[in-house]
CSV table of C-alpha atoms in Angstrom, one decimal:
chain,number,residue,atom,x,y,z
A,1,TYR,CA,-18.4,2.0,-30.0
A,2,GLY,CA,-18.0,-0.3,-27.0
A,3,ALA,CA,-17.1,-3.2,-29.3
A,4,GLU,CA,-14.5,-1.1,-31.1
A,5,LYS,CA,-13.0,0.1,-27.8
A,6,SER,CA,-12.8,-3.5,-26.6
A,7,THR,CA,-11.1,-4.6,-29.9
A,8,TYR,CA,-8.6,-1.8,-29.7
A,9,HIS,CA,-7.8,-2.7,-26.1
A,10,SER,CA,-7.3,-6.3,-27.1
A,11,GLU,CA,-5.0,-5.4,-29.9
A,12,LEU,CA,-3.0,-3.1,-27.6
A,13,VAL,CA,-2.6,-5.9,-25.0
A,14,LYS,CA,-1.5,-8.3,-27.8
A,15,ILE,CA,1.1,-5.7,-29.0
A,16,PHE,CA,2.6,-5.3,-25.5
A,17,HIS,CA,2.6,-9.1,-24.9
A,18,ASP,CA,4.5,-9.5,-28.2
A,19,ILE,CA,7.0,-6.9,-27.1
A,20,GLN,CA,7.4,-8.7,-23.8
A,21,LYS,CA,7.9,-12.0,-25.6
A,22,SER,CA,10.5,-10.4,-27.9
A,23,CYS,CA,12.2,-8.9,-24.9
A,24,ASP,CA,12.4,-12.3,-23.1
A,25,GLN,CA,13.8,-13.9,-26.2
A,26,ARG,CA,16.4,-11.2,-26.6
A,27,LEU,CA,17.4,-11.6,-22.9
A,28,LYS,CA,17.7,-15.4,-23.3
A,29,GLU,CA,19.8,-15.1,-26.5
A,30,MET,CA,22.2,-12.7,-24.8
A,31,GLY,CA,22.7,-14.9,-21.8
A,32,PHE,CA,20.8,-12.8,-19.2
A,33,ARG,CA,19.1,-14.6,-16.3
A,34,ALA,CA,16.1,-12.3,-16.1
A,35,GLU,CA,12.4,-12.1,-16.7
A,36,SER,CA,10.4,-9.2,-18.1
A,37,TYR,CA,7.0,-7.9,-17.1
A,38,LEU,CA,4.6,-5.4,-18.6
A,39,LEU,CA,4.2,-1.9,-17.1
A,40,PRO,CA,2.2,1.2,-18.3
A,41,GLY,CA,4.3,2.7,-21.0
A,42,GLY,CA,7.0,0.0,-21.2
A,43,ILE,CA,8.6,-3.1,-19.8
A,44,GLY,CA,10.3,-4.0,-16.5
A,45,ILE,CA,13.1,-6.5,-16.1
A,46,LYS,CA,13.9,-8.5,-13.0
A,47,PHE,CA,17.5,-9.8,-12.9
A,48,LYS,CA,18.1,-13.1,-11.3
A,49,LYS,CA,21.8,-12.8,-11.8
A,50,HIS,CA,24.2,-9.9,-12.4
A,51,PRO,CA,24.2,-8.9,-16.1
A,52,ILE,CA,27.6,-9.3,-17.7
A,53,HIS,CA,26.6,-7.3,-20.7
A,54,ASN,CA,25.8,-3.6,-21.0
A,55,LEU,CA,22.1,-3.1,-21.1
A,56,HIS,CA,22.5,-0.4,-23.8
A,57,GLU,CA,22.4,-3.4,-26.1
A,58,LEU,CA,18.8,-3.6,-25.2
A,59,GLN,CA,18.0,0.1,-25.9
A,60,THR,CA,15.7,-0.8,-28.8
A,61,LEU,CA,13.3,-2.3,-26.2
A,62,PRO,CA,11.1,-0.1,-24.0
A,63,ILE,CA,12.7,-1.0,-20.7
A,64,ILE,CA,11.7,1.6,-18.1
A,65,GLU,CA,12.1,-0.4,-14.8
A,66,CYS,CA,14.9,-2.5,-13.5
A,67,ASP,CA,14.4,-4.8,-10.5
A,68,LEU,CA,17.7,-5.5,-8.9
A,69,SER,CA,16.3,-6.9,-5.6
A,70,GLU,CA,17.7,-10.4,-6.0
A,71,LEU,CA,21.3,-9.3,-6.7
A,72,GLU,CA,23.9,-9.0,-4.1
A,73,ASN,CA,25.8,-6.3,-6.0
A,74,PHE,CA,25.4,-4.5,-9.3
A,75,ASP,CA,27.0,-1.9,-11.6
A,76,LEU,CA,24.7,1.0,-12.4
A,77,ASN,CA,26.7,1.6,-15.5
A,78,CYS,CA,25.2,-1.5,-17.0
A,79,LEU,CA,21.8,0.3,-17.1
A,80,ASN,CA,20.4,2.6,-19.7
A,81,GLN,CA,20.2,5.7,-17.4
A,82,GLU,CA,18.4,7.8,-20.0
A,83,LYS,CA,15.4,5.5,-20.4
A,84,ILE,CA,15.1,3.8,-17.0
A,85,SER,CA,12.8,5.8,-14.7
A,86,SER,CA,12.2,3.1,-12.0
A,87,LEU,CA,14.6,1.2,-9.9
A,88,ILE,CA,14.1,-1.5,-7.2
A,89,LEU,CA,17.3,-1.9,-5.3
A,90,PRO,CA,18.5,-4.9,-3.3
A,91,PRO,CA,17.4,-4.9,0.4
A,92,LYS,CA,19.9,-3.3,2.9
A,93,THR,CA,21.7,-1.4,0.1
A,94,LYS,CA,24.5,0.8,1.3
A,95,LEU,CA,24.7,2.4,-2.2
A,96,PRO,CA,25.2,6.2,-1.9
A,97,PHE,CA,22.1,7.7,-3.5
A,98,SER,CA,24.3,10.3,-5.2
A,99,GLU,CA,25.2,7.4,-7.6
A,100,LEU,CA,21.7,7.6,-8.9
A,101,ASN,CA,22.1,11.2,-10.0
A,102,SER,CA,22.5,10.3,-13.7
A,103,PHE,CA,19.0,8.8,-13.6
A,104,ASN,CA,15.7,10.8,-13.6
A,105,LEU,CA,13.7,8.5,-11.4
A,106,ARG,CA,9.9,8.5,-11.0
A,107,ARG,CA,9.9,5.4,-8.8
A,108,LEU,CA,12.4,4.0,-6.3
A,109,ARG,CA,12.2,1.1,-3.9
A,110,ALA,CA,15.0,0.6,-1.4
A,111,ALA,CA,13.8,-1.6,1.4
A,112,LYS,CA,16.0,-1.6,4.6
A,113,ALA,CA,18.4,0.9,2.9
A,114,ILE,CA,21.2,2.0,5.1
A,115,SER,CA,22.6,4.6,2.8
A,116,SER,CA,23.9,7.8,4.5
A,117,ASP,CA,22.7,10.4,1.9
A,118,PHE,CA,19.0,10.2,1.6
A,119,GLY,CA,19.1,13.9,0.8
A,120,SER,CA,20.5,13.1,-2.6
A,121,LEU,CA,17.1,11.7,-3.6
A,122,SER,CA,15.7,15.2,-3.7
A,123,LYS,CA,16.8,15.8,-7.3
A,124,HIS,CA,14.5,13.1,-8.6
A,125,PRO,CA,10.9,13.8,-9.6
A,126,LEU,CA,9.7,10.8,-7.6
A,127,GLU,CA,6.1,9.8,-7.8
A,128,ILE,CA,6.5,6.5,-5.9
A,129,LEU,CA,9.0,6.3,-3.1
A,130,GLU,CA,9.2,3.1,-1.0
A,131,LEU,CA,11.8,3.0,1.8
A,132,PRO,CA,10.4,0.4,4.3
A,133,ASP,CA,12.6,-0.2,7.3
A,134,SER,CA,15.3,2.1,6.0
A,135,SER,CA,17.6,4.2,8.1
A,136,ALA,CA,16.2,7.6,7.0
A,137,GLU,CA,15.9,9.9,10.0
A,138,ASN,CA,13.7,12.5,8.4
A,139,ILE,CA,12.0,13.0,5.0
A,140,ARG,CA,12.8,16.7,4.3
A,141,PHE,CA,14.3,15.5,1.0
A,142,CYS,CA,10.7,14.7,-0.1
A,143,GLU,CA,9.4,18.3,0.2
A,144,ASN,CA,9.3,19.1,-3.5
A,145,MET,CA,8.7,15.6,-4.9
A,146,PRO,CA,5.4,15.1,-6.9
A,147,LEU,CA,4.7,12.0,-4.7
A,148,ARG,CA,1.6,9.8,-5.2
A,149,LYS,CA,2.7,6.8,-3.2
A,150,LEU,CA,4.9,7.0,-0.1
A,151,ASP,CA,5.9,3.9,2.0
A,152,LEU,CA,7.8,4.7,5.2
A,153,SER,CA,6.7,1.6,7.2
A,154,GLY,CA,9.2,0.9,9.9
A,155,VAL,CA,11.1,4.1,9.4
A,156,GLN,CA,11.8,5.9,12.7
A,157,ILE,CA,10.6,9.4,11.6
A,158,SER,CA,8.5,11.5,14.0
A,159,HIS,CA,7.3,14.2,11.6
A,160,ILE,CA,5.8,14.6,8.1
A,161,PRO,CA,7.0,17.9,6.6
A,162,LEU,CA,4.8,20.0,4.2
A,163,LEU,CA,5.0,18.1,0.9
A,164,ARG,CA,4.4,21.0,-1.4
A,165,LYS,CA,4.0,19.2,-4.7
A,166,ALA,CA,2.7,15.9,-3.5
A,167,GLN,CA,-0.8,14.5,-4.4
A,168,ILE,CA,-0.5,11.4,-2.3
A,169,THR,CA,-3.0,8.6,-2.8
A,170,ASN,CA,-1.2,5.9,-0.8
A,171,LEU,CA,0.6,6.5,2.5
A,172,ASN,CA,2.1,3.8,4.7
A,173,LEU,CA,3.3,4.9,8.2
A,174,PHE,CA,3.2,1.5,9.9
A,175,LYS,CA,5.5,1.4,12.9
A,176,THR,CA,6.8,4.9,12.5
A,177,SER,CA,7.3,7.3,15.4
A,178,ILE,CA,4.7,9.8,14.2
A,179,GLU,CA,2.4,11.0,17.0
A,180,GLU,CA,0.6,13.8,15.1
A,181,ILE,CA,-0.2,14.8,11.6
A,182,ASP,CA,-1.4,18.2,10.8
A,183,ASP,CA,0.0,20.1,7.8
A,184,PHE,CA,-0.8,17.3,5.3
A,185,ASN,CA,-2.8,17.6,2.1
A,186,CYS,CA,-5.3,14.7,2.2
A,187,GLY,CA,-7.2,15.8,-0.9
A,188,SER,CA,-6.0,12.9,-3.0
A,189,LEU,CA,-5.6,10.3,-0.3
A,190,GLU,CA,-7.2,6.9,-0.9
A,191,GLU,CA,-5.3,4.5,1.4
A,192,ILE,CA,-3.4,5.1,4.7
A,193,VAL,CA,-1.8,2.7,7.2
A,194,LEU,CA,-1.2,4.2,10.7
A,195,SER,CA,-1.0,0.8,12.5
A,196,ALA,CA,1.5,0.3,15.4
A,197,SER,CA,2.4,4.0,15.5
A,198,PRO,CA,1.9,6.4,18.5
A,199,ILE,CA,-0.8,8.4,16.6
A,200,LYS,CA,-3.7,9.4,18.8
A,201,SER,CA,-5.9,11.4,16.5
A,202,ILE,CA,-7.0,11.1,12.9
A,203,THR,CA,-8.6,14.5,12.7
A,204,PHE,CA,-6.4,15.3,9.7
A,205,LEU,CA,-8.5,12.8,7.7
A,206,SER,CA,-11.7,14.8,7.9
A,207,ASP,CA,-10.8,16.5,4.6
A,208,ALA,CA,-9.9,13.2,2.8
A,209,LYS,CA,-12.9,13.1,0.5
A,210,LYS,CA,-11.4,10.3,-1.7
A,211,LEU,CA,-10.4,8.0,1.2
A,212,LEU,CA,-11.2,4.3,0.7
A,213,LYS,CA,-9.1,2.3,3.1
A,214,VAL,CA,-7.8,3.0,6.7
A,215,GLU,CA,-5.7,0.8,9.0
A,216,ILE,CA,-5.3,2.0,12.6
A,217,ARG,CA,-4.5,-1.4,14.3
A,218,ALA,CA,-2.6,-1.2,17.7
A,219,THR,CA,-2.9,2.6,18.0
A,220,SER,CA,-4.3,5.0,20.7
A,221,VAL,CA,-7.0,6.3,18.3
A,222,SER,CA,-10.4,6.3,19.9
A,223,ASP,CA,-12.4,8.8,17.9
A,224,LEU,CA,-13.6,7.8,14.4
A,225,SER,CA,-15.7,10.9,13.7
A,226,PRO,CA,-13.2,12.4,11.2
A,227,LEU,CA,-14.3,9.6,8.9
A,228,GLU,CA,-18.0,10.4,8.9
A,229,ASN,CA,-17.9,12.5,5.7
A,230,THR,CA,-15.6,10.1,3.7
A,231,LEU,CA,-16.4,7.4,1.2
A,232,ILE,CA,-14.4,4.8,3.1
A,233,LYS,CA,-14.9,1.2,2.0
A,234,GLU,CA,-12.4,-0.7,4.2
A,235,LEU,CA,-11.5,-0.1,7.9
A,236,HIS,CA,-9.2,-2.1,10.2
A,237,LEU,CA,-9.5,-1.3,14.0
A,238,PRO,CA,-8.0,-4.2,16.1
A,239,GLY,CA,-5.9,-3.1,19.0
A,240,SER,CA,-7.2,0.5,18.8
A,241,LEU,CA,-9.0,2.3,21.6
A,242,VAL,CA,-12.3,2.6,19.7
A,243,LYS,CA,-15.4,2.0,21.8
A,244,SER,CA,-18.0,3.4,19.5
A,245,ILE,CA,-18.6,3.0,15.7
A,246,ASP,CA,-21.9,4.9,15.6
A,247,CYS,CA,-20.4,7.7,13.6
A,248,LEU,CA,-19.8,5.2,10.7
A,249,ALA,CA,-23.5,4.7,10.1
A,250,TYR,CA,-24.5,4.7,6.5
A,251,LEU,CA,-20.9,5.0,5.2
A,252,PRO,CA,-20.1,2.7,2.1
A,253,ILE,CA,-18.0,0.3,4.2
A,254,GLU,CA,-17.7,-3.1,2.7
A,255,THR,CA,-14.8,-4.6,4.8
A,256,LEU,CA,-14.7,-4.0,8.5
A,257,ASN,CA,-12.3,-5.5,11.1
A,258,ILE,CA,-13.3,-5.0,14.8
A,259,ILE,CA,-11.5,-8.1,16.2
A,260,GLY,CA,-10.8,-7.6,19.9
A,261,LEU,CA,-13.0,-4.5,20.3
A,262,GLU,CA,-15.6,-4.3,23.1
A,263,LEU,CA,-18.0,-1.9,21.4
A,264,GLU,CA,-20.8,-0.1,23.2
A,265,ASP,CA,-23.3,-0.8,20.4
A,266,ILE,CA,-23.1,-2.6,17.1
A,267,ASN,CA,-26.5,-1.6,15.7
A,268,CYS,CA,-24.9,0.7,13.1
A,269,LEU,CA,-23.6,-2.4,11.3
A,270,SER,CA,-27.1,-2.8,9.8
A,271,THR,CA,-26.6,0.5,7.9
A,272,LEU,CA,-23.4,-0.6,6.2
A,273,PRO,CA,-23.2,-2.6,2.9
A,274,LEU,CA,-20.8,-5.1,4.5
A,275,LYS,CA,-19.3,-7.9,2.4
A,276,SER,CA,-16.7,-8.9,5.0
A,277,LEU,CA,-16.8,-8.5,8.8
A,278,SER,CA,-14.0,-9.7,11.2
A,279,LEU,CA,-14.9,-9.8,14.9
A,280,SER,CA,-14.3,-11.7,18.1
A,281,PRO,CA,-17.2,-14.2,18.6
A,282,GLU,CA,-16.5,-14.5,22.3
A,283,LEU,CA,-17.3,-10.9,22.8
A,284,LEU,CA,-20.8,-11.2,21.3
A,285,LYS,CA,-23.9,-11.4,23.5
A,286,SER,CA,-26.7,-13.7,22.4
A,287,ASP,CA,-28.8,-10.9,21.0
A,288,GLU,CA,-25.8,-9.5,19.1
A,289,TYR,CA,-25.1,-13.0,17.7
A,290,GLU,CA,-28.7,-13.2,16.3
A,291,PHE,CA,-28.4,-9.6,15.0
A,292,ILE,CA,-25.2,-10.4,13.1
A,293,ALA,CA,-26.8,-13.6,11.6
A,294,ASN,CA,-29.7,-11.5,10.3
A,295,LEU,CA,-27.3,-9.1,8.5
A,296,LYS,CA,-26.5,-11.8,5.8
A,297,ILE,CA,-22.9,-10.7,5.5
A,298,PRO,CA,-21.2,-13.0,2.9
A,299,PHE,CA,-17.9,-13.3,4.6
A,300,LEU,CA,-17.6,-13.5,8.4
A,301,ARG,CA,-14.5,-14.4,10.4
A,302,GLY,CA,-13.0,-14.6,13.8
A,303,PRO,CA,-9.3,-14.0,14.8
A,304,ALA,CA,-7.8,-17.2,13.3
A,305,ASP,CA,-10.3,-17.7,10.5
A,306,SER,CA,-9.7,-17.5,6.7
A,307,PRO,CA,-10.7,-14.2,5.1
A,308,GLU,CA,-12.7,-16.3,2.7
A,309,GLN,CA,-14.8,-17.9,5.4
A,310,THR,CA,-18.5,-17.7,4.8
A,311,ALA,CA,-21.0,-16.6,7.4
A,312,GLU,CA,-22.4,-20.2,7.4
A,313,GLU,CA,-19.0,-21.6,8.2
A,314,PHE,CA,-18.5,-18.9,10.9
A,315,PHE,CA,-21.7,-19.8,12.8
A,316,GLN,CA,-21.0,-23.5,12.6
A,317,LYS,CA,-17.5,-23.0,14.0
A,318,HIS,CA,-18.1,-20.4,16.7
A,319,ILE,CA,-21.6,-21.1,17.9
A,320,ASN,CA,-20.3,-22.7,21.1
A,321,SER,CA,-17.9,-19.9,21.9
A,322,VAL,CA,-20.6,-17.3,22.0
A,323,ALA,CA,-21.2,-15.9,25.5
A,324,MET,CA,-24.9,-16.6,26.1
A,325,GLU,CA,-26.6,-14.3,28.5
């Protein structure tokens, strides 16, 4: 059965690669400066230059996403609005979102968007919405979207409303103005970025049973106990107010970043299945240095080191910077 499944998968991959190849050939023949890429359920096209033809000519091909990010301007009428469910707009777009009403979008990326009618997006059944550094002032328009991924990094919102239909797996709130999160369904959450936000507590994550990755760099978060019943595998803490990581004992954490943190005790590190540890060697005492060496962590790095640096390379490089007591 395994061999049959593998053969079927290989054939399926070949079919889609053939479709992609055919699409690239058609684009070239028609004079488009564009490249195609495979997506689940179809093909995406990234335009390098504004199309002078109507893309309805390509409607025999399963194009479901158009990446317009490298274009200075574009005409939405060029696009097959019935088939296309995903758009990537040029950065700093001023396009009124009402002009997208003839689409039925499941994914939209509009980085640094300065449109004035974000509310017009509420009609779309968006599952992936990426508005990094946009001028949105609130996200009430998201309340009834079936969101799975939401990127609001750099957006100056201070509140997350109740997202009734969302099952969010990925949430990026980097450099937002959010101080507190309470009425949020964490049941599906796998990754969250709260870095450089004024958030003080991560209590809301105590119900995030599927949580795998958390970033709380440069925050006022000090208490990690809401994570003690999660299955977290990756945690980034530099610049936070964390003094103790004891509550993380025996969690399945494989990647941990504690650079710059002066921790009360690091003994709990021996209970973690660490593959990568980032820390500040100058903050280690001699006994802690020996303790870390005995953990046999494959990848060990200081503030300016490569993430791929081995433990052996770490000790060779930093042995002189360790504070011997």
